[in-house]
GROMACS .gro file of C-alpha atoms in nm:
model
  368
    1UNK     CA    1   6.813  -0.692  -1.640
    2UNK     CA    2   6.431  -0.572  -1.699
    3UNK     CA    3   6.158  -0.770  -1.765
    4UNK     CA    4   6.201  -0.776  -2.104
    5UNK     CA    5   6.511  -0.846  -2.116
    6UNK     CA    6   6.481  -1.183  -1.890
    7UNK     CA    7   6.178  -1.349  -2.050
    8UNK     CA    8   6.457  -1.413  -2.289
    9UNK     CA    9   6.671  -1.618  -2.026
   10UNK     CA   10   6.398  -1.717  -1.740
   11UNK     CA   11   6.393  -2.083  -1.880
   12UNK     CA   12   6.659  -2.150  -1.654
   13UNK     CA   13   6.536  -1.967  -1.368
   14UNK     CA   14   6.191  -2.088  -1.352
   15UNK     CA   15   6.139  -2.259  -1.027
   16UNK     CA   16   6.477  -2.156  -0.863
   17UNK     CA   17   6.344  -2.151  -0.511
   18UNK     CA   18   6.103  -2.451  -0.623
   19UNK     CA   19   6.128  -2.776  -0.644
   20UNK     CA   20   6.055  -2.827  -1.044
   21UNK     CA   21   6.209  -3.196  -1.016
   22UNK     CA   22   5.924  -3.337  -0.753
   23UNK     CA   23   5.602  -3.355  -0.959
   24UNK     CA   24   5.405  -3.506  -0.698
   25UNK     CA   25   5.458  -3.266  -0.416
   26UNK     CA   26   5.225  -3.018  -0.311
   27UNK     CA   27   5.278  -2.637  -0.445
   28UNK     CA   28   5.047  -2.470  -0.380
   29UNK     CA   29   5.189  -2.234  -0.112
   30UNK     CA   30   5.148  -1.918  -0.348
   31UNK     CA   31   4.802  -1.717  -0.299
   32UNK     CA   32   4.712  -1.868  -0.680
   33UNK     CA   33   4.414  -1.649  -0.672
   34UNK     CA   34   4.570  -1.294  -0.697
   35UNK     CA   35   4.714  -1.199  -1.069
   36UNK     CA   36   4.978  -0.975  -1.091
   37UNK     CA   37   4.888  -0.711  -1.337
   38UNK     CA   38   5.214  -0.554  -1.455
   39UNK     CA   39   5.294  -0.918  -1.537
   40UNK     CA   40   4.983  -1.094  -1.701
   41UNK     CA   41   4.766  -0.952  -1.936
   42UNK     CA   42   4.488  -1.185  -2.203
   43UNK     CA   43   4.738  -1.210  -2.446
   44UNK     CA   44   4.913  -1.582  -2.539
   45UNK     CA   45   5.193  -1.712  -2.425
   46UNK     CA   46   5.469  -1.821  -2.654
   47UNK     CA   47   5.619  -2.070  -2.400
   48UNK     CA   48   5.390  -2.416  -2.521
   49UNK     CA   49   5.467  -2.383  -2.827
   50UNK     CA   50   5.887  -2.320  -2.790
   51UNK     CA   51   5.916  -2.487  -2.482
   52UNK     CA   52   5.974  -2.775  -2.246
   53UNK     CA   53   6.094  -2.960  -1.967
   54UNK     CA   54   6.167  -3.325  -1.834
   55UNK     CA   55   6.134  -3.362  -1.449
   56UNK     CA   56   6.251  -3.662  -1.286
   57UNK     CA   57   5.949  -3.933  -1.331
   58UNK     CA   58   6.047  -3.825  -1.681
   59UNK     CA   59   5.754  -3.600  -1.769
   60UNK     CA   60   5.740  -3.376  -1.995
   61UNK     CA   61   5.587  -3.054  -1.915
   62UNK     CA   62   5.489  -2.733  -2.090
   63UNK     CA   63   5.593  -2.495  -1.832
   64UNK     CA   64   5.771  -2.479  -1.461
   65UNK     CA   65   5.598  -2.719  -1.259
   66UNK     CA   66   5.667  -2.455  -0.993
   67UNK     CA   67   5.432  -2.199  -1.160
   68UNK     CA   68   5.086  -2.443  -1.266
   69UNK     CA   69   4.838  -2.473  -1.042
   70UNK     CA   70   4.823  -2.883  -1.085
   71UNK     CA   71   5.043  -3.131  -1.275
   72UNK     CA   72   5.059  -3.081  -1.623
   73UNK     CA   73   5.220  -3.367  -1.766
   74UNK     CA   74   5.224  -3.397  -2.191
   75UNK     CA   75   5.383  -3.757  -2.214
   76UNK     CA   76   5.628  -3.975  -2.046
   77UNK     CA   77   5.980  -3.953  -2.233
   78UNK     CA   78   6.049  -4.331  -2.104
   79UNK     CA   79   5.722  -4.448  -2.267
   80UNK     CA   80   5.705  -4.250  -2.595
   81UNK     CA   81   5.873  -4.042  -2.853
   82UNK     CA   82   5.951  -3.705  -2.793
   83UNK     CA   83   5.779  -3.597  -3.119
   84UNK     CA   84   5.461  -3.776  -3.002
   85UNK     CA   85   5.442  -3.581  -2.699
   86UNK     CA   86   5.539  -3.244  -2.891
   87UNK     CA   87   5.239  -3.282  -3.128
   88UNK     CA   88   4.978  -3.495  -2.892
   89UNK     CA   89   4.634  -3.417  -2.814
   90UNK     CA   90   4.732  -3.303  -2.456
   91UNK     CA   91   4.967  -3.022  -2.587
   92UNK     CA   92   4.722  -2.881  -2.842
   93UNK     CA   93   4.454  -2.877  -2.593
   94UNK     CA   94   4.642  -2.636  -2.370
   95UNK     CA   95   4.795  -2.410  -2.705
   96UNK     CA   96   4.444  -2.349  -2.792
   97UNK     CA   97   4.334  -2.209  -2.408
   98UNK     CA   98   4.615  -1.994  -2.379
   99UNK     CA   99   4.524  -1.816  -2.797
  100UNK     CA  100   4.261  -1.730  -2.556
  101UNK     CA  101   4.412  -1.609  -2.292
  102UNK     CA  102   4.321  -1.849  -2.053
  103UNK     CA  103   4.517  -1.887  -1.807
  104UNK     CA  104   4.367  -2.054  -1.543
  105UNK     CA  105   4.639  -2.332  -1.465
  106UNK     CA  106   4.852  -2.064  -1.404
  107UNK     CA  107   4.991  -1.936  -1.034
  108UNK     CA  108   5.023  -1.610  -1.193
  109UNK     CA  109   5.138  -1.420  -0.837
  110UNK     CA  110   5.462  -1.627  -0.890
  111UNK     CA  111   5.550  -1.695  -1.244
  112UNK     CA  112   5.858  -1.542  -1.413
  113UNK     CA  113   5.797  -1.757  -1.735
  114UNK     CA  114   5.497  -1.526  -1.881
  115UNK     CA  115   5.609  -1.429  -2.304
  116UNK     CA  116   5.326  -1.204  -2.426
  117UNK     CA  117   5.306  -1.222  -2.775
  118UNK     CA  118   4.984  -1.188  -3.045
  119UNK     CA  119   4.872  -1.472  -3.207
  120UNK     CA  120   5.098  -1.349  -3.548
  121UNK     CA  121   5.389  -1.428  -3.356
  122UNK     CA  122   5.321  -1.780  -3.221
  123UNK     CA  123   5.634  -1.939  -3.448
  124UNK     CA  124   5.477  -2.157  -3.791
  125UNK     CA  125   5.721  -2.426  -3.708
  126UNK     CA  126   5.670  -2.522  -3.401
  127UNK     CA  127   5.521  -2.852  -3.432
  128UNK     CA  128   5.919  -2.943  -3.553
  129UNK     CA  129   5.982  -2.939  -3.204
  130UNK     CA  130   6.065  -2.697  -2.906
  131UNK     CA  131   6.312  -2.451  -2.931
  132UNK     CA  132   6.410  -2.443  -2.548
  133UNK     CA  133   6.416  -2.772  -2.385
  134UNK     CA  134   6.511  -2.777  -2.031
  135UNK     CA  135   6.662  -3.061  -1.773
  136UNK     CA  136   6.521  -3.104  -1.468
  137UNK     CA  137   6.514  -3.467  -1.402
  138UNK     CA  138   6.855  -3.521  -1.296
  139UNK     CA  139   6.894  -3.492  -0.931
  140UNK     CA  140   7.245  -3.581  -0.888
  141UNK     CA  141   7.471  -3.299  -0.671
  142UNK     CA  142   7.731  -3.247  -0.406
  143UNK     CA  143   7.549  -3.004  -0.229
  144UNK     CA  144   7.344  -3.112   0.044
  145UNK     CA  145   7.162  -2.721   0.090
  146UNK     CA  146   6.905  -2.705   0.409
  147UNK     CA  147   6.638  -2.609   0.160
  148UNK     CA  148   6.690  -2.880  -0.120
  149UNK     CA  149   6.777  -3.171   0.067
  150UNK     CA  150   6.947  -3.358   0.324
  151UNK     CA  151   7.203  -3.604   0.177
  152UNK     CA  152   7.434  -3.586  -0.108
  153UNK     CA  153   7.218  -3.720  -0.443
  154UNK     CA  154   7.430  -3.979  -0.675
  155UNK     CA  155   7.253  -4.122  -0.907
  156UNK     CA  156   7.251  -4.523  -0.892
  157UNK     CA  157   7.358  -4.763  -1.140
  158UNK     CA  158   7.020  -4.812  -1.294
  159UNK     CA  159   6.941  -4.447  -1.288
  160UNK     CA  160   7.253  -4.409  -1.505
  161UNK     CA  161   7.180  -4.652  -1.746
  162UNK     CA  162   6.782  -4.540  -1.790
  163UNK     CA  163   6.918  -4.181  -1.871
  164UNK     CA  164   7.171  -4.265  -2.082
  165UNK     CA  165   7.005  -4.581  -2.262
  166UNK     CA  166   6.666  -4.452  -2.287
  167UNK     CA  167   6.694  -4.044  -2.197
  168UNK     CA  168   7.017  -3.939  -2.387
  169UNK     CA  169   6.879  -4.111  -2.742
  170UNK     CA  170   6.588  -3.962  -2.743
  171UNK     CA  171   6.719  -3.586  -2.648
  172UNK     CA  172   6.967  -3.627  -2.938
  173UNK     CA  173   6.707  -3.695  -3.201
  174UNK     CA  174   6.555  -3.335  -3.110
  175UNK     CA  175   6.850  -3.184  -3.054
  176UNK     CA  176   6.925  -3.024  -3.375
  177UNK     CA  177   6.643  -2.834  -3.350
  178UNK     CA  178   6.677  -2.713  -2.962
  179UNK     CA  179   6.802  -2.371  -2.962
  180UNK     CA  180   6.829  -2.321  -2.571
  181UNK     CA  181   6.924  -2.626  -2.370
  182UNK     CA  182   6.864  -2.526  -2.039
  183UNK     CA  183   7.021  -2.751  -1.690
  184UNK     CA  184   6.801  -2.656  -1.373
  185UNK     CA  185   6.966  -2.695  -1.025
  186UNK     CA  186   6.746  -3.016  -0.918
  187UNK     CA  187   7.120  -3.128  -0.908
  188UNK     CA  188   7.464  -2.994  -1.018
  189UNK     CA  189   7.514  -3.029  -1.413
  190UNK     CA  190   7.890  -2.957  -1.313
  191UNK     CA  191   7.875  -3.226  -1.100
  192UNK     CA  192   7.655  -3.489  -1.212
  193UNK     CA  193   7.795  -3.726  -1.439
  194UNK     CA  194   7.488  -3.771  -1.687
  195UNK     CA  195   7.454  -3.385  -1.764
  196UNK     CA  196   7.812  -3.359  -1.825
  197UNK     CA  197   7.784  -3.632  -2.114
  198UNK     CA  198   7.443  -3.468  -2.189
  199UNK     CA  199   7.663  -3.144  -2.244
  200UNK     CA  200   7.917  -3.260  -2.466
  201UNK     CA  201   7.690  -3.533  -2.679
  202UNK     CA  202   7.425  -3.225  -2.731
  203UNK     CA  203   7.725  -2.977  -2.824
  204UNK     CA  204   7.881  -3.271  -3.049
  205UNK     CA  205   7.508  -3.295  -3.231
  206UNK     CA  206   7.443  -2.931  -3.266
  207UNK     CA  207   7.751  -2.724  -3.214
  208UNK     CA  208   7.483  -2.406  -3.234
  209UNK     CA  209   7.308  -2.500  -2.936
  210UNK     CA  210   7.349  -2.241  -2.614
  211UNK     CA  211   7.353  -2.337  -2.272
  212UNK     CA  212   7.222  -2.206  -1.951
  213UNK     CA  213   7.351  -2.333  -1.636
  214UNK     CA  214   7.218  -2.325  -1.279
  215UNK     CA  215   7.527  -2.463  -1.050
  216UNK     CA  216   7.620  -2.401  -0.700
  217UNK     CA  217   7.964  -2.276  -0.825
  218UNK     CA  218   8.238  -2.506  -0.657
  219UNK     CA  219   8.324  -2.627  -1.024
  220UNK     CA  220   8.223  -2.332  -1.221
  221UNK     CA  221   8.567  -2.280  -1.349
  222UNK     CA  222   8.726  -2.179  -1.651
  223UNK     CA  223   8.960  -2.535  -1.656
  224UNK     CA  224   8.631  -2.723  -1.625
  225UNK     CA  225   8.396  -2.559  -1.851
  226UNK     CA  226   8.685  -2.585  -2.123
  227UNK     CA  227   8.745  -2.970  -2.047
  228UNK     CA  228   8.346  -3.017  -2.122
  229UNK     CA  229   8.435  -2.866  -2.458
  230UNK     CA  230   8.132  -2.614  -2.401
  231UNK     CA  231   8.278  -2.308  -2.278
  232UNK     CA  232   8.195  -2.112  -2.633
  233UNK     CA  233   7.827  -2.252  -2.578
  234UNK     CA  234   7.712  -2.082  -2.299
  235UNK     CA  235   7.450  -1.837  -2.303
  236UNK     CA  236   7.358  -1.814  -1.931
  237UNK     CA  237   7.510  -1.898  -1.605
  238UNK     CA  238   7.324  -1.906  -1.254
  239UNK     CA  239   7.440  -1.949  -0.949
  240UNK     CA  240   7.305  -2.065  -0.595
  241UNK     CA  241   7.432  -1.859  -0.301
  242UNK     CA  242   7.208  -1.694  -0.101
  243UNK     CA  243   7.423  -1.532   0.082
  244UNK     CA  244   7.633  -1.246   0.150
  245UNK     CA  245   7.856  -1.371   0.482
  246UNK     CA  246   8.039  -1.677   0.458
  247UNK     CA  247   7.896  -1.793   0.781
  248UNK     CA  248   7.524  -1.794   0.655
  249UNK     CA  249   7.657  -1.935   0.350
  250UNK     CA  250   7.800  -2.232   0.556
  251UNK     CA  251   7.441  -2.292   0.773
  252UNK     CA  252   7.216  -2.281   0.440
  253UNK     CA  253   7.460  -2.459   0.149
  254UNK     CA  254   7.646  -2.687   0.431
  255UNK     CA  255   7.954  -2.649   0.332
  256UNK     CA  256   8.291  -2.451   0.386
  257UNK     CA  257   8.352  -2.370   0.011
  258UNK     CA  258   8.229  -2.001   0.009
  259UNK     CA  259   8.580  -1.887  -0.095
  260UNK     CA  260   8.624  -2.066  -0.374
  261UNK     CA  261   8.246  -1.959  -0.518
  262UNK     CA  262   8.305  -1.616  -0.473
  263UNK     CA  263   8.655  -1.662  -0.639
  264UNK     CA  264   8.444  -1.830  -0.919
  265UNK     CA  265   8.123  -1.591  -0.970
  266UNK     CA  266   8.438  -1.293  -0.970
  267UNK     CA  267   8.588  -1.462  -1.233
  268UNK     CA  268   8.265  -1.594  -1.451
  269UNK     CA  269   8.139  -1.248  -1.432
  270UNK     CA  270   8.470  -1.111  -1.622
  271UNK     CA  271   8.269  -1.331  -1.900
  272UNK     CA  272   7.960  -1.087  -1.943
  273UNK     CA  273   8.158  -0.853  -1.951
  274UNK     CA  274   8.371  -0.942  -2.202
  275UNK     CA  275   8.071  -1.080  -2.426
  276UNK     CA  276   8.120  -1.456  -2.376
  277UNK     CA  277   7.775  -1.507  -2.260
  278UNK     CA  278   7.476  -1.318  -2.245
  279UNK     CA  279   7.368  -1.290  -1.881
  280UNK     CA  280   7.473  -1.452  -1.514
  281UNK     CA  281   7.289  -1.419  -1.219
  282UNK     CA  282   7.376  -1.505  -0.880
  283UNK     CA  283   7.044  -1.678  -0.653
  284UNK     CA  284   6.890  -1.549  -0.331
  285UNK     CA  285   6.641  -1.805  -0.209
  286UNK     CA  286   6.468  -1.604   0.060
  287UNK     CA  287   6.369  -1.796   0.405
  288UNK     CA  288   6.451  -1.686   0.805
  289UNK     CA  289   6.835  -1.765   0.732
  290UNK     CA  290   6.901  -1.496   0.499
  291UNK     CA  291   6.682  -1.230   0.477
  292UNK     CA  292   6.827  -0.964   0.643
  293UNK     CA  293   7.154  -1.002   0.376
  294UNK     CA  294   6.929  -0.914   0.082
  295UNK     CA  295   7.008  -0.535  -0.001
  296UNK     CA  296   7.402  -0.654   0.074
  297UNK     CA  297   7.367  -0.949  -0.164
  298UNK     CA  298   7.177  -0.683  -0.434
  299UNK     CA  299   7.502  -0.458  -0.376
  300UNK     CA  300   7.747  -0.768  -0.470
  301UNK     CA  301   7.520  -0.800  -0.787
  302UNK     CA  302   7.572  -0.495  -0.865
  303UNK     CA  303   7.942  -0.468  -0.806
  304UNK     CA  304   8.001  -0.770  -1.022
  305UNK     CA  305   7.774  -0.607  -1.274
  306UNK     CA  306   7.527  -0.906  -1.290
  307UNK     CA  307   7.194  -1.024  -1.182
  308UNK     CA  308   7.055  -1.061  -0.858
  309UNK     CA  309   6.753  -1.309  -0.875
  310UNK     CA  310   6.519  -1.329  -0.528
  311UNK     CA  311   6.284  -1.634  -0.483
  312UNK     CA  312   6.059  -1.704  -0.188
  313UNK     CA  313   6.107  -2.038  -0.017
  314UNK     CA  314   5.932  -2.352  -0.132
  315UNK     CA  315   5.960  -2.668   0.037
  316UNK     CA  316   6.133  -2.958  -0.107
  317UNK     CA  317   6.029  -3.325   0.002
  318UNK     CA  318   6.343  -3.415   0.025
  319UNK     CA  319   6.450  -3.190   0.310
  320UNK     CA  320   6.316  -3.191   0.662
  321UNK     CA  321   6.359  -2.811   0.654
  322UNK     CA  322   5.990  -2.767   0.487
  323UNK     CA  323   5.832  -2.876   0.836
  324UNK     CA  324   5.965  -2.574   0.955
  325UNK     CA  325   5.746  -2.387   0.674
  326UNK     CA  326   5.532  -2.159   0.853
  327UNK     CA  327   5.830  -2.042   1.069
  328UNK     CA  328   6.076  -1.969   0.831
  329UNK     CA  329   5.876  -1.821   0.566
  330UNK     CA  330   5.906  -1.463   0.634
  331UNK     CA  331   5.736  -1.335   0.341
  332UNK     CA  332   5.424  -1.486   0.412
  333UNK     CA  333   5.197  -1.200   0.597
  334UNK     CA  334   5.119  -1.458   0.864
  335UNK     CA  335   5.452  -1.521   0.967
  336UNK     CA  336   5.583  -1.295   1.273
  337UNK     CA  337   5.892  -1.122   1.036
  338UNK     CA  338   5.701  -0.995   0.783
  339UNK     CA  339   5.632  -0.678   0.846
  340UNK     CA  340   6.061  -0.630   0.883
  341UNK     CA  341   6.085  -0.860   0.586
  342UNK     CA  342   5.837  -0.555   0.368
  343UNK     CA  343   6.031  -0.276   0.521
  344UNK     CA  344   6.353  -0.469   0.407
  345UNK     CA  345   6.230  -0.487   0.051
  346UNK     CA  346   6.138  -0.077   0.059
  347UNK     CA  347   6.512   0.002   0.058
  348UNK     CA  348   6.593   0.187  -0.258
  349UNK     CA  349   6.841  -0.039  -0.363
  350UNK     CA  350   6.526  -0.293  -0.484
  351UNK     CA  351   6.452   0.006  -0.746
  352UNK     CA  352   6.751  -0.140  -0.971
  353UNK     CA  353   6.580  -0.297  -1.244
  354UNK     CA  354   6.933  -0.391  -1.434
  355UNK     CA  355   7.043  -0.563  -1.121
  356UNK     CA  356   6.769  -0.657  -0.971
  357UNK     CA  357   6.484  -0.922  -1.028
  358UNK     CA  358   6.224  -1.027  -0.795
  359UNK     CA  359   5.978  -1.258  -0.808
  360UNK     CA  360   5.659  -1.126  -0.886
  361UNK     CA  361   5.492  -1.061  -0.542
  362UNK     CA  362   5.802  -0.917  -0.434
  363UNK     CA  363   5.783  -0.687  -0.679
  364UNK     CA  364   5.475  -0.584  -0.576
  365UNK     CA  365   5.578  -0.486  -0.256
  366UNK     CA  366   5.872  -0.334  -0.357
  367UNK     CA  367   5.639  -0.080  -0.563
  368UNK     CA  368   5.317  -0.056  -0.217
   0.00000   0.00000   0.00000
């Protein structure tokens, strides 16, 4: 997949070793300072005016929280209508620096959400509302990864009933217009019983709509998908591994159910290439754990004949593992594997763009 290519489908893979649910949390671990040419250039950027997200204070945001420099936040979904928020003051504000090409809420060493375009192509109806929306505020899972958090998430009983009494009404109303409905991995959408209803009331109100999926994998099968009644909306499907040996797997994700992943991305993958859905990647967060597995895990990409999508490590709050920061961040130039970590990235194999996709400073050493 070039870069192109995955503009198309990085909605759902902004902020995949971030922490796009936890607004208030420090990110600023990326050197924001240092623009990545081959990436950014002074022309606009589609994405406020075709997309947005809801993070779990239930903000609504104009990009990856992951990927601004400070919080961002348009509106409040619980306090006001979405189409308020879509055309408010706050939103123009920021359309009108980025026809300028400013960019300077931007952590532009990091971002994979960048859409060139010239000012002819900004879209004439976009004040109708966005065209990508994308779910980030529920945080419900089964996983309990070292680098996301240290307990299983289920969402209480009032937690349900705000998303579904207050959330879920308000999605639908803009629904018909959303494109590209896009479910981040803050939790499991698989799992979690709100974006499973979210799912099937969306698909119910606009059978159009396509879906992109970030999952850990233990229910990405074809039985479940086809019990959702969205298996013929599916557009994208990622998929949190990081890992190539089942023993790694088990230290990072926690878990003993490697088997039935792999089983799972195997069969998924059957689905690209058969033309069910557009694109699946599989998702290397990179940290002290797994490093050394990256050119094998590029390999299993490529023998699926899928994407391989690297991320550097950022901290979650809700996982002790970001005290260990500085230690376990091996692409940082301070820490003590780094210079094994660039030599690492200088195998060949990181050449293959169709397979391949790295996060913008890795892809800057890949081509030192």
């Amino acid at each position: 997949m070039n870069r192109r290519d995955f503009i198309k489908y990085s909605t759902l893979l902004a902020g995949v070793g971030g922490f796009c649910a936890f607004c208030k949390y420090d990110m600023a671990f990326a050197n924001v300072d240092t623009p990545v040419k081959s990436f950014f250039d002074n022309r606009p950027c589609k994405r406020p005016f075709e997309y947005c997200e809801i993070n779990n204070e239930g903000d609504i945001n104009p990009c990856c929280l992951s990927y601004l420099k400070y919080k961002t936040s348009l509106g409040n979904i619980e306090e006001q209508a979405f189409d308020e928020v879509w055309n408010g003051k706050k939103i123009a504000d920021l359309r009108q620096k980025v026809l300028k090409g400013d960019f300077s809420m931007c952590k532009r060493d990091i971002c994979t959400m960048y859409d060139p375009c010239s000012a002819d192509e900004i879209p004439d109806d976009y004040e109708k509302g966005p065209k990508e929306l994308k779910i980030s505020y529920d945080t419900e899972c089964n996983y309990r990864c070292i680098t996301c958090r240290d307990v299983v998430k289920i969402n209480t009983p009032e937690e349900m009933a705000l998303y579904e009494n207050v959330y879920l009404p308000k999605i639908k109303k803009v629904a018909k217009n959303v494109k590209v409905l896009s479910l981040l991995g803050s939790g499991d959408p698989l799992f979690s019983r709100h974006s499973r209803l979210l799912m099937k009331e969306l698909v119910k109100e606009n059978p159009e709509i396509k879906l992109n999926i970030f999952t850990n994998g233990f229910l990405l099968d074809e039985k479940n998908l086809t019990e959702l009644g969205i298996q013929n909306n599916i557009q994208g499907i990622s998929v949190s591994v990081d890992a190539v040996k089942k023993e790694t797997y088990k230290k990072i994700l926690r878990t003993d159910a490697f088997d039935i992943v792999m089983k799972n991305v195997e069969n998924i993958s059957k689905w690209k290439k058969q033309g069910k859905i557009d694109w699946m990647t599989i998702n290397f967060v990179i940290h002290i754990m797994n490093y050394k597995e990256m050119p094998d895990f590029l390999k299993l990409a490529q023998k699926l004949d899928i994407t391989a999508f690297f991320t550097t490590y950022s901290p979650w709050p809700t996982s002790e593992y970001r005290k260990k920061y500085d230690k376990v961040a091996v692409f940082e130039p301070e820490n003590k594997h780094y210079k094994e970590f660039v030599k690492i990235l200088h195998n060949p194999v990181f050449k293959d763009e169709e397979h391949c996709f790295l996060e913008p400073r890795l892809s800057d050493i890949v081509n030192s």
